[in-house]
């Protein structure tokens, strides 16, 4: 029983990693109706920026805030300079550009920072809460931060006019322009926010898995799965999806099918869920006019 | 007339008795062309540092005059750790670039893919950068030779140690799910012999693409193991060491040689959490305090400062590249002016007790026509919180 | 097919036949790989370009074909030419079977499912219960086929012609498929699937068939690739292969037969060029090339060629 509990809690910790990247994926989807394959690498790259700042002597929270702002600007820049020119191209062409971004970011980071792993500091105390052996304070803190970001995001989209404008711009660019929404800037804003969320995720993840250029490569599939299984247009669904995927992965790997088939089981679960609920558990069912 | 005859004879005698100059494609009076493939891109690109270290080493050798007056022209291509790409690049090096031989091609599947080709073309596939056991097979593959102590040997040595010190141990193993991990695993299982089935209580794998191995460590603790064989690459080794400590699991911990760096594995994991780790080593570890004032390592430190200033000296790959480069230079020196495929193989298989300063004391490089394993000895060492302490004798798998 | 295209195709074929005699063995080997990728890209294009079903996991079918060939040749001594149709048949079935549950998945969700398939492939190939056949992480080494009937060709040239012949057959097959009823049905399903269903096209059947046929093409390519490289190992078939195939059809030109050839040239030679330019960050250069191609030719090289020829024809 103890082993099961332990695996579940460890699963929640890894699930937090998936959830934070899934949130960024949902963010970008809500803004642009595209899935950004380079999200993980952007998060990783911005985390390296934070690392450089901290190495240079900046205190943690100052570096944190500066990194989030830098990530935001980076996201806006990428949208304006790289994504905007291919706006008219078929969807798959844009996907190829995302893939190219992934390759470029991964390669350039490895070149600048080398592949030796680096420790990334955590703002949370080193002692585990109540001295428990299951979850470190950082892992708990990271889950907490992910939930806070989720709440902020939810509030932003639901209750602010800007959030509404962004959703409108993604759903129906033509009508949005007619009511005066600057669609182009909405897209850029979406990218900026997604990059910022990604950077927070990266800075939460790095203390657990250590910082290296391939930190996020394995996470992408699970984050993607979490986002879709939870409902690609629902931030809360993405977070719940992330935790679900983390726990399932651990429990199945430890007790049911062994680690050698974990990925294949992930595949089967994804297909299974999507067959039963094609829009994900919490997604809004898409109804399209014929 | 007599003076002319004497003059001619003197002139004839004065011509220095030069060694026969024989060249195969890739060598001439001025240079030796060497080919290599390394993963400079892709998920294994961390290993690409070996290629960079070797290139820097040869640059240093060239700056110091080269080998027997010839400069080394080191041509290295990226294969992204993908065997089809390795095949393509190997063919390019041999057929188009006309290199004299391939050196330190990296990766077990990559080298397996080109082994038959190299032996058919009768071009040396020298000192391959993998610890698989199959490279010591001179009878079937005359042109292929390994270099580092192979993984199975190391696994067997740990097994021997366990049997000698803790015969009732319950062993848990974490291994990377690829040829490297499985080779170590086989070494340990073979070393334990019949007792493998009863002693190994849990074998857990992970993929390179997994974000963390925390779940696997939890599984191992739950299995009741009190001895842990940790077959992981640096990032995962650091995660494993830290997690084991955090969940209060204190097994007798054997760490594989690939991840022994104090600077790039133990420090991130936490030096206090790494106390008691046991490993087998053959290279000196530059960030280890015990070698801090070692005279033998001074040339290496100079080399790092001058030729690899942006690299991390804690990264084992640098001293690895330096040492294997030095091994090759010795073999090439022995070739003299006869730079043919056959002679390269002959001299590479003719290293007698070669002693290099970057190797641990007591470890030498020896090869023979029936012995294609240059380094077969390792020394066990234990981490005391500050540095690795050697203990026991230099061991081989026998 | 217009006379012009027919003439162009024949000229191309003649050039292709002459190639191995003017370039080195190494280049012949590279061009053999180009042909292999072209077949694979044609397969992916049938599914994604013409039928609109995004697949990020076609590397799995490539791997399936490659392993079919390797296992048949290594464990059962089947001659290499006989393994190709078997690989094709197995992949046809596998693709069709995968296409059935995929029917319920649209766009993004299908992309995810195929992405998961692509990621899971190496792990499946390493699975210890299958190790007896797949050779596990060590892979399988394959013998190089020798030219038959004592033809005056060396093995590389023979392999090239063998691959060329099969490529020609596959391209004609694909072209026939696309130009005919089935092709039109596929495109109709892609563009207006509800109208297509209303017009009597059995969506489910055609979509699953598209998956099966597409997998068959890619599987044949995988089989030929295995024979050319003479080695299969799980790590040769990771997610990067699937991603590169997708990049290939986009850069070459979606929904285009010639696009398969352009794409194959891109994914075979550009990484080498990137490596020459920068050893420190070769992927970055490759990515830069990809972005460049997509900017200049958003509809792919085939699309750009079409535009150029149309412009020249217009008065």
Tab-separated table of C-alpha atoms in Angstrom, chain A residues 78 81-83 85-86 93-94 96-102 104, chain C residues 247 251 266 284-298:
chain	number	residue	atom	x	y	z
A	78	UNK	CA	8.914	34.832	-32.559
A	81	UNK	CA	9.235	37.629	-37.079
A	82	UNK	CA	8.941	33.934	-37.752
A	83	UNK	CA	5.306	32.848	-37.617
A	85	UNK	CA	5.301	35.591	-42.584
A	86	UNK	CA	3.963	32.057	-43.033
A	93	UNK	CA	3.751	24.350	-43.366
A	94	UNK	CA	3.361	26.229	-40.096
A	96	UNK	CA	7.134	22.529	-40.121
A	97	UNK	CA	8.197	25.980	-38.966
A	98	UNK	CA	7.471	24.933	-35.383
A	99	UNK	CA	9.587	21.849	-35.867
A	100	UNK	CA	12.373	23.993	-37.282
A	101	UNK	CA	12.159	26.232	-34.191
A	102	UNK	CA	12.451	23.155	-32.003
A	104	UNK	CA	17.153	25.483	-33.766
C	247	UNK	CA	9.010	17.834	-43.155
C	251	UNK	CA	8.934	21.010	-48.259
C	266	UNK	CA	15.807	17.681	-49.303
C	284	UNK	CA	20.132	24.744	-36.181
C	285	UNK	CA	21.280	25.081	-39.783
C	286	UNK	CA	18.898	22.345	-40.875
C	287	UNK	CA	16.070	24.187	-39.095
C	288	UNK	CA	17.084	27.427	-40.767
C	289	UNK	CA	16.941	25.721	-44.170
C	290	UNK	CA	13.485	24.382	-43.349
C	291	UNK	CA	12.203	27.830	-42.444
C	292	UNK	CA	13.805	29.300	-45.553
C	293	UNK	CA	12.155	26.750	-47.823
C	294	UNK	CA	8.763	27.243	-46.220
C	295	UNK	CA	9.023	31.034	-46.524
C	296	UNK	CA	10.051	31.041	-50.145
C	297	UNK	CA	7.840	28.166	-51.207
C	298	UNK	CA	4.865	27.805	-48.834
